Amino acid sequence: MAEHTSSSITIEAAPADVMGVIADFSRYPEWTGEVKEAEVLETDASGRAEKVRLLLDAGAIKDDHTLAYTWTGADEVSWTLVKSQMLRSLDGSYRLAPLGGDRTEVTYQLTVDVKIPMLGMIKRKAEKVIIDRALAGLKKRVESAK
């Protein structure tokens, strides 16, 4: 089993508000930094995205990839890679845990495998940077919307 990287952050908002921002893929370019385009290709019966194409520009890594999303209740979403130019795999998840009041702990877990050779240590560092930026961007986006 591949190693994964995870991190958590507390956001001053209810879980539903946090998940609302996570699920709004068309607005990712406004707050994620690395995502330049996001296009929902398929949705489920509830209107939630099942397949999303993302155009990523993270400096050294530029990629056009498609992810398949699985929604578990109202507090968890996970994804796996469908196709990519640079990535062999990209698996991740957001898990939300209510902390009482309008506070939510968000845990982001990520496993990335690139098609080019890369030391595991460097890959984990890249995963950590991606996670930390995503959580900080999510926190800023959700809390500024209040």
Backbone as JSON, one array per atom type, in Angstrom:
{
  "sequence": "MAEHTSSSITIEAAPADVMGVIADFSRYPEWTGEVKEAEVLETDASGRAEKVRLLLDAGAIKDDHTLAYTWTGADEVSWTLVKSQMLRSLDGSYRLAPLGGDRTEVTYQLTVDVKIPMLGMIKRKAEKVIIDRALAGLKKRVESAK",
  "N": [[0.84, -1.18, 0.0], [0.51, 2.22, -0.81], [2.26, 4.94, 0.71], [0.78, 7.66, 2.5], [0.1, 11.17, 2.9], [-1.07, 13.33, 5.4], [-2.98, 16.0, 6.87], [-4.44, 18.31, 9.2], [-6.84, 20.95, 9.85], [-8.47, 23.56, 11.66], [-11.5, 25.08, 10.99], [-13.42, 27.99, 11.19], [-16.37, 27.53, 10.87], [-19.49, 25.94, 10.03], [-19.75, 22.39, 9.29], [-21.31, 21.94, 6.92], [-21.05, 24.35, 5.52], [-18.33, 24.35, 4.96], [-18.1, 22.02, 3.37], [-19.66, 22.86, 1.28], [-18.0, 24.72, -0.03], [-15.88, 23.03, -0.75], [-17.2, 21.34, -2.55], [-17.81, 22.99, -4.65], [-16.6, 23.07, -7.44], [-16.22, 24.68, -9.74], [-15.35, 27.08, -8.78], [-12.83, 26.69, -7.81], [-10.45, 27.74, -9.11], [-10.42, 30.32, -8.06], [-9.52, 30.19, -5.44], [-7.66, 28.11, -4.92], [-5.13, 28.37, -6.07], [-3.2, 26.57, -7.44], [-4.95, 25.27, -9.2], [-6.05, 25.99, -12.31], [-8.16, 25.72, -14.08], [-11.38, 24.22, -13.78], [-13.64, 21.7, -14.48], [-16.73, 20.24, -14.29], [-17.53, 17.07, -15.27], [-19.28, 14.91, -14.98], [-22.19, 14.25, -13.0], [-23.83, 13.04, -9.98], [-27.06, 11.62, -9.0], [-27.84, 13.4, -7.05], [-26.75, 15.73, -7.84], [-24.13, 16.16, -7.2], [-20.65, 16.37, -7.97], [-19.19, 13.8, -9.89], [-17.21, 13.21, -11.68], [-14.43, 15.11, -12.52], [-12.59, 17.43, -14.42], [-9.43, 18.83, -14.13], [-7.22, 21.51, -14.59], [-4.01, 21.91, -13.84], [-1.47, 23.95, -12.5], [1.32, 23.93, -10.96], [3.82, 25.19, -10.73], [6.62, 23.49, -11.19], [5.16, 21.26, -11.84], [2.83, 20.75, -14.24], [-0.33, 19.91, -15.26], [-3.05, 18.21, -16.84], [-5.7, 16.74, -15.67], [-8.12, 14.16, -14.8], [-10.43, 13.47, -12.27], [-12.18, 11.06, -10.28], [-14.89, 11.28, -8.12], [-16.08, 10.32, -4.88], [-18.72, 10.49, -2.71], [-19.32, 10.41, 0.7], [-21.83, 10.36, 2.76], [-22.54, 13.53, 4.34], [-20.16, 14.53, 5.16], [-17.73, 13.67, 4.07], [-15.53, 13.35, 1.31], [-13.94, 11.64, -1.31], [-11.33, 10.97, -3.71], [-10.1, 9.6, -6.82], [-7.65, 9.05, -9.35], [-8.49, 9.3, -12.76], [-7.52, 9.88, -15.35], [-4.41, 11.2, -16.61], [-1.67, 13.32, -17.59], [0.83, 13.53, -16.35], [0.71, 12.16, -13.92], [0.69, 9.05, -12.15], [-0.9, 8.08, -10.17], [-3.39, 9.57, -8.05], [-4.75, 9.95, -5.18], [-7.07, 10.91, -2.76], [-8.65, 12.59, 0.06], [-11.15, 14.52, 1.77], [-12.09, 14.88, 5.07], [-14.58, 15.8, 7.29], [-15.09, 16.98, 10.58], [-17.35, 17.87, 13.0], [-16.83, 20.32, 15.5], [-18.35, 21.48, 17.37], [-20.48, 24.29, 17.95], [-19.81, 26.72, 15.5], [-17.57, 25.38, 14.25], [-15.19, 23.41, 12.54], [-13.23, 20.54, 12.08], [-11.01, 19.83, 9.55], [-9.7, 17.24, 7.74], [-7.26, 16.44, 5.48], [-6.2, 14.08, 3.26], [-3.67, 12.67, 1.21], [-2.28, 10.96, -1.56], [0.18, 10.76, -3.92], [1.46, 9.74, -7.04], [3.89, 10.08, -9.36], [4.62, 9.94, -12.89], [7.24, 10.31, -13.62], [10.48, 9.42, -12.33], [10.92, 9.82, -8.83], [12.23, 10.59, -5.67], [10.99, 9.1, -2.69], [10.97, 10.67, -0.35], [11.04, 13.28, -1.38], [8.67, 13.28, -2.76], [6.78, 12.99, -0.65], [7.23, 15.44, 0.62], [6.34, 17.2, -1.35], [3.63, 16.45, -1.42], [2.9, 17.29, 1.15], [3.23, 20.08, 0.93], [1.25, 20.62, -1.01], [-1.07, 19.83, 0.4], [-0.98, 21.55, 2.69], [-1.18, 24.09, 1.48], [-3.68, 23.82, 0.24], [-5.42, 23.43, 2.45], [-5.03, 25.85, 3.85], [-5.94, 27.66, 1.91], [-8.6, 26.79, 1.67], [-9.59, 27.3, 4.28], [-9.3, 30.12, 4.4], [-11.03, 30.86, 2.29], [-13.57, 29.81, 3.13], [-13.94, 31.08, 5.64], [-13.88, 33.76, 4.92], [-16.2, 34.05, 3.56], [-18.2, 34.21, 5.37]],
  "CA": [[0.0, 0.0, 0.0], [1.29, 3.45, -0.91], [2.23, 5.84, 1.85], [0.02, 8.87, 2.25], [0.39, 12.32, 3.73], [-2.31, 13.96, 5.82], [-2.88, 17.13, 7.78], [-5.76, 18.81, 9.6], [-6.94, 22.36, 10.2], [-9.77, 23.93, 12.2], [-12.12, 26.19, 10.26], [-14.5, 28.62, 11.96], [-17.6, 27.44, 10.09], [-20.18, 24.66, 10.15], [-19.32, 21.43, 8.26], [-22.04, 22.12, 5.66], [-20.46, 25.49, 4.82], [-17.02, 23.9, 4.47], [-18.33, 21.09, 2.27], [-20.18, 23.65, 0.17], [-16.86, 25.27, -0.76], [-15.16, 21.89, -1.34], [-17.99, 20.78, -3.64], [-18.02, 24.0, -5.7], [-15.39, 22.94, -8.25], [-16.07, 25.77, -10.71], [-14.71, 28.23, -8.12], [-11.48, 26.34, -7.35], [-9.39, 28.67, -9.56], [-10.46, 31.55, -7.27], [-8.9, 30.08, -4.12], [-6.67, 27.06, -4.71], [-3.8, 28.75, -6.53], [-2.65, 25.66, -8.46], [-5.98, 24.88, -10.17], [-6.32, 27.1, -13.23], [-9.48, 25.45, -14.65], [-12.08, 23.06, -13.24], [-14.85, 21.44, -15.25], [-17.47, 19.05, -13.86], [-17.87, 16.27, -16.45], [-20.43, 14.06, -14.64], [-22.75, 14.42, -11.66], [-24.71, 11.95, -9.53], [-28.48, 11.97, -8.94], [-27.99, 14.53, -6.12], [-26.11, 16.9, -8.42], [-22.73, 16.27, -6.76], [-19.7, 16.0, -9.01], [-18.63, 12.45, -9.86], [-16.0, 13.24, -12.48], [-14.03, 16.5, -12.69], [-11.33, 17.69, -15.11], [-8.7, 19.93, -13.51], [-5.99, 21.96, -15.22], [-3.16, 22.24, -12.71], [-0.17, 24.58, -12.75], [1.98, 24.04, -9.66], [5.23, 25.46, -10.99], [7.3, 22.41, -11.9], [4.17, 20.28, -12.3], [1.67, 21.25, -14.97], [-1.03, 18.7, -15.65], [-4.47, 18.21, -17.16], [-6.12, 15.41, -15.22], [-9.52, 13.93, -14.46], [-10.59, 12.74, -11.02], [-13.5, 10.51, -9.96], [-15.2, 11.61, -6.72], [-17.04, 9.51, -4.14], [-19.24, 11.26, -1.57], [-19.78, 9.55, 1.79], [-22.63, 11.22, 3.63], [-22.35, 14.97, 4.15], [-18.91, 14.97, 5.79], [-16.52, 13.1, 3.49], [-15.42, 13.15, -0.13], [-12.65, 11.09, -1.69], [-11.15, 10.97, -5.16], [-9.05, 8.79, -7.43], [-7.27, 9.52, -10.67], [-9.04, 8.61, -13.92], [-6.49, 10.01, -16.38], [-3.47, 12.28, -16.38], [-0.48, 13.34, -18.42], [2.04, 13.41, -15.53], [0.51, 11.39, -12.7], [0.33, 7.63, -12.21], [-2.06, 7.99, -9.27], [-3.69, 10.72, -7.2], [-5.85, 9.55, -4.32], [-7.15, 11.81, -1.62], [-9.96, 12.76, 0.69], [-11.43, 15.51, 2.81], [-13.01, 14.4, 6.1], [-14.98, 16.9, 8.16], [-15.57, 16.58, 11.9], [-17.85, 19.03, 13.73], [-16.19, 20.53, 16.81], [-19.29, 22.22, 18.22], [-20.62, 25.67, 17.48], [-19.51, 26.8, 14.07], [-16.17, 25.01, 14.06], [-15.05, 22.12, 11.87], [-11.88, 20.07, 11.8], [-10.92, 19.28, 8.2], [-8.5, 16.43, 7.52], [-6.98, 16.22, 4.05], [-5.25, 12.99, 3.06], [-3.28, 12.67, -0.19], [-1.23, 10.09, -2.07], [0.49, 11.12, -5.3], [2.54, 8.99, -7.67], [4.15, 10.7, -10.65], [5.17, 9.04, -13.91], [8.7, 10.48, -13.66], [11.08, 8.94, -11.08], [11.07, 10.82, -7.77], [12.49, 10.01, -4.36], [9.83, 9.1, -1.8], [11.07, 11.8, 0.57], [10.67, 14.48, -2.12], [7.24, 13.15, -3.06], [6.04, 13.3, 0.58], [7.35, 16.88, 0.84], [5.44, 17.82, -2.32], [2.27, 16.19, -0.92], [2.7, 18.14, 2.32], [3.05, 21.45, 0.43], [-0.07, 20.67, -1.65], [-2.09, 19.75, 1.46], [-0.96, 22.76, 3.5], [-1.73, 25.19, 0.67], [-5.11, 23.59, 0.03], [-6.13, 23.68, 3.71], [-4.98, 27.29, 4.13], [-6.83, 28.3, 0.96], [-9.97, 26.43, 2.04], [-9.9, 28.04, 5.51], [-9.46, 31.53, 4.03], [-12.22, 30.99, 1.45], [-14.78, 29.56, 3.91], [-14.1, 32.09, 6.7], [-14.14, 35.09, 4.32], [-17.57, 34.03, 3.02], [-19.15, 34.35, 6.49]],
  "C": [[0.89, 1.24, 0.0], [1.17, 4.27, 0.38], [1.38, 7.06, 1.49], [0.47, 9.96, 3.21], [-0.95, 12.9, 4.15], [-2.02, 15.09, 6.8], [-4.3, 17.6, 8.09], [-5.68, 20.29, 9.94], [-8.34, 22.58, 10.77], [-10.26, 25.17, 11.47], [-13.31, 26.69, 11.07], [-15.77, 28.69, 11.1], [-18.2, 26.06, 10.31], [-19.71, 23.72, 9.04], [-20.02, 21.62, 6.91], [-21.47, 23.28, 4.84], [-19.11, 25.12, 4.22], [-17.2, 22.99, 3.26], [-18.89, 21.82, 1.05], [-19.07, 24.25, -0.68], [-16.08, 24.15, -1.44], [-15.88, 21.38, -2.59], [-18.18, 21.73, -4.82], [-16.78, 24.08, -6.59], [-15.17, 24.11, -9.2], [-15.35, 26.98, -10.1], [-13.31, 27.92, -7.6], [-10.4, 27.3, -7.84], [-9.33, 29.96, -8.75], [-9.69, 31.43, -5.96], [-7.82, 29.02, -3.97], [-5.27, 27.44, -5.16], [-3.32, 27.89, -7.67], [-3.66, 25.29, -9.53], [-6.34, 26.1, -11.02], [-7.68, 26.97, -13.91], [-10.06, 24.23, -13.96], [-13.4, 22.91, -13.99], [-15.49, 20.14, -14.77], [-17.95, 18.33, -15.11], [-19.1, 15.4, -16.22], [-20.88, 14.37, -13.23], [-23.62, 13.23, -11.3], [-26.15, 12.46, -9.46], [-28.74, 13.17, -8.03], [-27.37, 15.81, -6.66], [-24.67, 17.11, -7.98], [-21.81, 15.75, -7.86], [-19.2, 14.57, -8.81], [-17.33, 12.38, -10.65], [-15.69, 14.7, -12.8], [-12.68, 16.56, -13.41], [-10.7, 18.94, -14.5], [-7.44, 20.24, -14.31], [-5.14, 22.55, -14.1], [-1.86, 22.88, -13.17], [0.45, 24.85, -11.39], [3.48, 24.24, -9.87], [5.85, 24.36, -11.83], [6.33, 21.38, -12.46], [2.99, 21.0, -12.94], [0.97, 20.0, -15.5], [-2.49, 18.99, -15.94], [-4.95, 16.83, -16.77], [-7.6, 15.38, -14.85], [-9.57, 13.06, -13.22], [-12.02, 12.24, -10.89], [-13.74, 10.7, -8.47], [-16.26, 10.67, -6.15], [-17.43, 10.29, -2.89], [-19.78, 10.28, -0.54], [-20.51, 10.43, 2.8], [-22.37, 12.68, 3.31], [-20.97, 15.44, 4.58], [-17.64, 14.37, 5.21], [-16.63, 13.0, 1.97], [-14.02, 12.61, -0.41], [-12.56, 11.07, -3.2], [-10.01, 10.05, -5.57], [-8.82, 9.3, -8.85], [-7.91, 8.65, -11.76], [-8.03, 8.66, -15.07], [-5.65, 11.25, -16.12], [-2.31, 12.19, -17.37], [0.76, 13.02, -17.58], [1.93, 12.47, -14.33], [0.16, 9.93, -12.98], [-0.88, 7.39, -11.31], [-2.18, 9.27, -8.46], [-4.94, 10.35, -6.42], [-5.88, 10.47, -3.12], [-8.53, 11.85, -1.04], [-9.95, 13.97, 1.6], [-12.4, 14.84, 3.78], [-13.29, 15.55, 7.05], [-15.5, 16.35, 9.47], [-16.05, 17.82, 12.64], [-17.2, 19.11, 15.11], [-17.11, 21.26, 17.77], [-19.31, 23.68, 17.8], [-20.42, 25.68, 15.99], [-18.04, 26.55, 13.84], [-16.1, 23.6, 13.49], [-13.57, 21.78, 11.74], [-11.91, 19.4, 10.43], [-9.6, 18.52, 8.1], [-8.41, 16.11, 6.04], [-5.91, 15.15, 3.98], [-4.95, 12.89, 1.56], [-2.17, 11.67, -0.45], [-1.05, 10.42, -3.55], [1.6, 10.21, -5.8], [2.7, 9.57, -9.08], [4.78, 9.69, -11.6], [6.69, 9.15, -14.02], [9.28, 9.98, -12.34], [11.28, 10.08, -10.08], [11.29, 10.11, -6.45], [11.25, 10.13, -3.48], [9.81, 10.29, -0.87], [10.63, 13.1, -0.13], [9.18, 14.47, -2.44], [6.39, 13.49, -1.83], [6.07, 14.8, 0.87], [6.41, 17.63, -0.11], [3.98, 17.64, -1.89], [1.95, 17.13, 0.24], [2.46, 19.59, 1.9], [1.66, 21.6, -0.2], [-1.17, 20.7, -0.6], [-2.14, 21.05, 2.25], [-1.53, 23.96, 2.75], [-3.24, 25.05, 0.5], [-5.91, 23.89, 1.3], [-6.15, 25.16, 4.05], [-5.92, 28.04, 3.2], [-8.29, 28.04, 1.28], [-10.41, 27.22, 3.26], [-10.18, 29.51, 5.19], [-10.75, 31.74, 3.26], [-13.5, 30.85, 2.28], [-14.99, 30.69, 4.92], [-14.36, 33.48, 6.12], [-15.56, 35.19, 3.77], [-18.62, 34.26, 4.11], [-19.64, 35.77, 6.64]]
}
